[in-house]
Amino acid sequence: MGYSYDDQNIFAKILRGEIPCNKVHETEHSLAFTDIAPKAPHHVLVIPKGAYVCYDHFAQEASDAEIVDYTRAVGEICAKLGVSPGDGGAGYRMIYNAGDDGLQEVPHLHVHILAGRNIGPLVVTPT
Ligand code: AMP
């Protein structure tokens, strides 16, 4: 069936400049901004500018240029935040949610970069 992209999602509106964001970083194909409801001292969302719903959509349909740009942007943001372990930073967690089971709320690909404290267990098992 494939993906159908809803261009009325909140991140599409941010990309069109219809609503503001607290920009952290921008490249030709990617944009990063702080999460409006931060779950850690650093909580940055990185999105591609292209219309991709989630990670597998992006991985299968984005151009090589978009994928390289997005991957490099994540690295640049980790450096900017000072969290890269290779540079003495304390580390971070990256989370991509997708679809219903992943509890994805906004249907535009985004990675959460969480840092600035111990982020805790990988997954909390539902009770
Ligand atoms: P997810 O559940 O992975 O789709 O996460 C969506 C994230 O987007 C949540 O952490 C929200 O707090 C965040 N969010 C929603 N609206 C905005 C906004 N206008 N600016 C920044 N972050 C937002």
PDB file of C-alpha atoms and ligand atoms in Angstrom:
ATOM      1  CA  MET A   1       0.000   0.000   0.000  1.00  0.00           C
ATOM      2  CA  GLY A   2       2.841   2.387   0.746  1.00  0.00           C
ATOM      3  CA  TYR A   3       2.768   5.653   2.616  1.00  0.00           C
ATOM      4  CA  SER A   4       0.508   8.621   2.226  1.00  0.00           C
ATOM      5  CA  TYR A   5       1.871  11.838   3.737  1.00  0.00           C
ATOM      6  CA  ASP A   6      -0.469  14.225   5.569  1.00  0.00           C
ATOM      7  CA  ASP A   7       0.848  17.690   4.758  1.00  0.00           C
ATOM      8  CA  GLN A   8      -1.244  19.203   7.554  1.00  0.00           C
ATOM      9  CA  ASN A   9       0.895  17.592  10.284  1.00  0.00           C
ATOM     10  CA  ILE A  10       2.548  19.969  12.738  1.00  0.00           C
ATOM     11  CA  PHE A  11       6.091  19.455  11.459  1.00  0.00           C
ATOM     12  CA  ALA A  12       5.001  20.155   7.874  1.00  0.00           C
ATOM     13  CA  LYS A  13       3.586  23.446   9.191  1.00  0.00           C
ATOM     14  CA  ILE A  14       6.898  24.210  10.923  1.00  0.00           C
ATOM     15  CA  LEU A  15       8.762  23.508   7.665  1.00  0.00           C
ATOM     16  CA  ARG A  16       6.439  25.883   5.774  1.00  0.00           C
ATOM     17  CA  GLY A  17       6.993  28.562   8.432  1.00  0.00           C
ATOM     18  CA  GLU A  18       3.322  28.543   9.433  1.00  0.00           C
ATOM     19  CA  ILE A  19       4.165  27.898  13.067  1.00  0.00           C
ATOM     20  CA  PRO A  20       7.382  28.739  14.900  1.00  0.00           C
ATOM     21  CA  CYS A  21      10.015  26.418  16.289  1.00  0.00           C
ATOM     22  CA  ASN A  22      13.077  26.844  18.442  1.00  0.00           C
ATOM     23  CA  LYS A  23      15.647  26.027  15.756  1.00  0.00           C
ATOM     24  CA  VAL A  24      18.814  24.209  16.825  1.00  0.00           C
ATOM     25  CA  HIS A  25      20.338  23.408  13.441  1.00  0.00           C
ATOM     26  CA  GLU A  26      19.498  23.561   9.745  1.00  0.00           C
ATOM     27  CA  THR A  27      21.051  22.040   6.647  1.00  0.00           C
ATOM     28  CA  GLU A  28      19.977  21.802   3.005  1.00  0.00           C
ATOM     29  CA  HIS A  29      17.715  18.797   3.650  1.00  0.00           C
ATOM     30  CA  SER A  30      17.208  18.723   7.424  1.00  0.00           C
ATOM     31  CA  LEU A  31      15.924  20.836  10.307  1.00  0.00           C
ATOM     32  CA  ALA A  32      16.353  20.385  14.057  1.00  0.00           C
ATOM     33  CA  PHE A  33      14.422  22.102  16.834  1.00  0.00           C
ATOM     34  CA  THR A  34      13.714  21.594  20.507  1.00  0.00           C
ATOM     35  CA  ASP A  35      10.777  19.427  21.560  1.00  0.00           C
ATOM     36  CA  ILE A  36       7.902  21.509  22.892  1.00  0.00           C
ATOM     37  CA  ALA A  37       7.528  19.097  25.863  1.00  0.00           C
ATOM     38  CA  PRO A  38      11.106  18.152  26.707  1.00  0.00           C
ATOM     39  CA  LYS A  39      11.697  14.826  28.454  1.00  0.00           C
ATOM     40  CA  ALA A  40      15.373  15.552  29.246  1.00  0.00           C
ATOM     41  CA  PRO A  41      17.607  18.638  29.630  1.00  0.00           C
ATOM     42  CA  HIS A  42      18.396  18.266  25.919  1.00  0.00           C
ATOM     43  CA  HIS A  43      15.473  17.081  23.789  1.00  0.00           C
ATOM     44  CA  VAL A  44      15.990  17.851  20.128  1.00  0.00           C
ATOM     45  CA  LEU A  45      13.921  16.628  17.186  1.00  0.00           C
ATOM     46  CA  VAL A  46      15.637  16.214  13.829  1.00  0.00           C
ATOM     47  CA  ILE A  47      13.474  16.022  10.722  1.00  0.00           C
ATOM     48  CA  PRO A  48      14.155  15.742   7.019  1.00  0.00           C
ATOM     49  CA  LYS A  49      12.648  18.556   4.948  1.00  0.00           C
ATOM     50  CA  GLY A  50      11.184  16.000   2.552  1.00  0.00           C
ATOM     51  CA  ALA A  51       7.735  14.459   3.005  1.00  0.00           C
ATOM     52  CA  TYR A  52       8.546  11.186   4.773  1.00  0.00           C
ATOM     53  CA  VAL A  53       6.250   9.611   7.340  1.00  0.00           C
ATOM     54  CA  CYS A  54       8.727   7.509   9.296  1.00  0.00           C
ATOM     55  CA  TYR A  55      12.187   5.975   9.178  1.00  0.00           C
ATOM     56  CA  ASP A  56      11.567   3.029   6.860  1.00  0.00           C
ATOM     57  CA  HIS A  57       9.739   5.327   4.429  1.00  0.00           C
ATOM     58  CA  PHE A  58      12.772   7.642   4.407  1.00  0.00           C
ATOM     59  CA  ALA A  59      15.269   4.781   4.175  1.00  0.00           C
ATOM     60  CA  GLN A  60      13.479   3.318   1.163  1.00  0.00           C
ATOM     61  CA  GLU A  61      12.482   6.432  -0.776  1.00  0.00           C
ATOM     62  CA  ALA A  62      14.779   9.339   0.117  1.00  0.00           C
ATOM     63  CA  SER A  63      17.660  10.250  -2.154  1.00  0.00           C
ATOM     64  CA  ASP A  64      21.221   9.463  -1.149  1.00  0.00           C
ATOM     65  CA  ALA A  65      21.799  13.213  -0.721  1.00  0.00           C
ATOM     66  CA  GLU A  66      18.909  13.498   1.737  1.00  0.00           C
ATOM     67  CA  ILE A  67      20.043  10.459   3.732  1.00  0.00           C
ATOM     68  CA  VAL A  68      23.638  11.655   3.951  1.00  0.00           C
ATOM     69  CA  ASP A  69      22.537  15.166   4.892  1.00  0.00           C
ATOM     70  CA  TYR A  70      20.199  13.874   7.630  1.00  0.00           C
ATOM     71  CA  THR A  71      22.797  11.505   9.063  1.00  0.00           C
ATOM     72  CA  ARG A  72      25.489  14.184   9.098  1.00  0.00           C
ATOM     73  CA  ALA A  73      23.061  16.680  10.636  1.00  0.00           C
ATOM     74  CA  VAL A  74      22.489  14.329  13.582  1.00  0.00           C
ATOM     75  CA  GLY A  75      26.235  14.106  14.113  1.00  0.00           C
ATOM     76  CA  GLU A  76      26.598  17.884  13.925  1.00  0.00           C
ATOM     77  CA  ILE A  77      23.823  18.365  16.473  1.00  0.00           C
ATOM     78  CA  CYS A  78      25.416  15.900  18.927  1.00  0.00           C
ATOM     79  CA  ALA A  79      28.651  17.867  18.593  1.00  0.00           C
ATOM     80  CA  LYS A  80      26.801  21.166  19.058  1.00  0.00           C
ATOM     81  CA  LEU A  81      25.096  19.853  22.209  1.00  0.00           C
ATOM     82  CA  GLY A  82      28.431  18.574  23.546  1.00  0.00           C
ATOM     83  CA  VAL A  83      27.040  15.092  24.170  1.00  0.00           C
ATOM     84  CA  SER A  84      29.239  12.995  21.838  1.00  0.00           C
ATOM     85  CA  PRO A  85      31.046  10.373  23.979  1.00  0.00           C
ATOM     86  CA  GLY A  86      34.008  10.473  21.606  1.00  0.00           C
ATOM     87  CA  ASP A  87      34.522  14.126  22.513  1.00  0.00           C
ATOM     88  CA  GLY A  88      34.114  13.707  26.269  1.00  0.00           C
ATOM     89  CA  GLY A  89      30.327  14.103  26.264  1.00  0.00           C
ATOM     90  CA  ALA A  90      28.122  12.001  28.520  1.00  0.00           C
ATOM     91  CA  GLY A  91      26.117  10.432  25.691  1.00  0.00           C
ATOM     92  CA  TYR A  92      22.531  10.474  24.527  1.00  0.00           C
ATOM     93  CA  ARG A  93      19.679   8.303  23.310  1.00  0.00           C
ATOM     94  CA  MET A  94      18.047   8.513  19.897  1.00  0.00           C
ATOM     95  CA  ILE A  95      14.456   7.323  19.455  1.00  0.00           C
ATOM     96  CA  TYR A  96      12.453   6.959  16.261  1.00  0.00           C
ATOM     97  CA  ASN A  97       8.778   6.127  16.768  1.00  0.00           C
ATOM     98  CA  ALA A  98       6.731   4.715  13.912  1.00  0.00           C
ATOM     99  CA  GLY A  99       3.066   3.894  13.540  1.00  0.00           C
ATOM    100  CA  ASP A 100       0.550   2.758  16.114  1.00  0.00           C
ATOM    101  CA  ASP A 101       2.704   0.334  18.108  1.00  0.00           C
ATOM    102  CA  GLY A 102       5.569   2.837  18.128  1.00  0.00           C
ATOM    103  CA  LEU A 103       3.144   5.474  19.468  1.00  0.00           C
ATOM    104  CA  GLN A 104       4.140   7.953  16.767  1.00  0.00           C
ATOM    105  CA  GLU A 105       2.126  11.134  17.301  1.00  0.00           C
ATOM    106  CA  VAL A 106       3.400  13.304  14.458  1.00  0.00           C
ATOM    107  CA  PRO A 107       3.427  11.574  11.048  1.00  0.00           C
ATOM    108  CA  HIS A 108       6.582  13.242   9.739  1.00  0.00           C
ATOM    109  CA  LEU A 109       9.843  11.384  10.347  1.00  0.00           C
ATOM    110  CA  HIS A 110      11.705  12.681  13.374  1.00  0.00           C
ATOM    111  CA  VAL A 111      14.373  11.372  15.658  1.00  0.00           C
ATOM    112  CA  HIS A 112      14.340  12.365  19.296  1.00  0.00           C
ATOM    113  CA  ILE A 113      17.824  13.121  20.678  1.00  0.00           C
ATOM    114  CA  LEU A 114      17.611  12.930  24.470  1.00  0.00           C
ATOM    115  CA  ALA A 115      20.557  13.897  26.633  1.00  0.00           C
ATOM    116  CA  GLY A 116      21.725  15.784  29.700  1.00  0.00           C
ATOM    117  CA  ARG A 117      20.814  13.104  32.244  1.00  0.00           C
ATOM    118  CA  ASN A 118      20.770   9.308  32.525  1.00  0.00           C
ATOM    119  CA  ILE A 119      17.918   8.433  30.170  1.00  0.00           C
ATOM    120  CA  GLY A 120      16.919   5.251  32.031  1.00  0.00           C
ATOM    121  CA  PRO A 121      15.864   1.827  30.764  1.00  0.00           C
ATOM    122  CA  LEU A 122      15.500   1.242  27.056  1.00  0.00           C
ATOM    123  CA  VAL A 123      11.852   0.251  27.231  1.00  0.00           C
ATOM    124  CA  VAL A 124       9.335   0.339  30.060  1.00  0.00           C
ATOM    125  CA  THR A 125       7.302  -2.863  29.962  1.00  0.00           C
ATOM    126  CA  PRO A 126       3.550  -2.166  30.091  1.00  0.00           C
ATOM    127  CA  THR A 127       1.867  -3.511  33.245  1.00  0.00           C
TER     128      THR A 127
HETATM  129  P1  AMP B   1       6.302  11.161  18.530  1.00  0.00           P
HETATM  130  O1  AMP B   1       5.441  10.546  19.577  1.00  0.00           O
HETATM  131  O2  AMP B   1       7.591  10.403  18.310  1.00  0.00           O
HETATM  132  O3  AMP B   1       5.536  11.394  17.241  1.00  0.00           O
HETATM  133  O4  AMP B   1       6.770  12.554  19.100  1.00  0.00           O
HETATM  134  C1  AMP B   1       6.237  13.782  18.700  1.00  0.00           C
HETATM  135  C2  AMP B   1       6.925  14.846  19.520  1.00  0.00           C
HETATM  136  O5  AMP B   1       6.652  16.096  18.929  1.00  0.00           O
HETATM  137  C3  AMP B   1       6.479  14.916  20.982  1.00  0.00           C
HETATM  138  O6  AMP B   1       7.613  14.712  21.835  1.00  0.00           O
HETATM  139  C4  AMP B   1       5.922  16.352  21.116  1.00  0.00           C
HETATM  140  O7  AMP B   1       6.215  16.947  22.353  1.00  0.00           O
HETATM  141  C5  AMP B   1       6.611  17.058  19.957  1.00  0.00           C
HETATM  142  N1  AMP B   1       5.918  18.224  19.428  1.00  0.00           N
HETATM  143  C6  AMP B   1       4.613  18.337  19.100  1.00  0.00           C
HETATM  144  N2  AMP B   1       4.355  19.555  18.617  1.00  0.00           N
HETATM  145  C7  AMP B   1       5.532  20.236  18.624  1.00  0.00           C
HETATM  146  C8  AMP B   1       5.919  21.549  18.250  1.00  0.00           C
HETATM  147  N3  AMP B   1       5.046  22.427  17.755  1.00  0.00           N
HETATM  148  N4  AMP B   1       7.219  21.912  18.393  1.00  0.00           N
HETATM  149  C9  AMP B   1       8.114  21.037  18.903  1.00  0.00           C
HETATM  150  N5  AMP B   1       7.807  19.780  19.273  1.00  0.00           N
HETATM  151  C10 AMP B   1       6.527  19.382  19.144  1.00  0.00           C
END
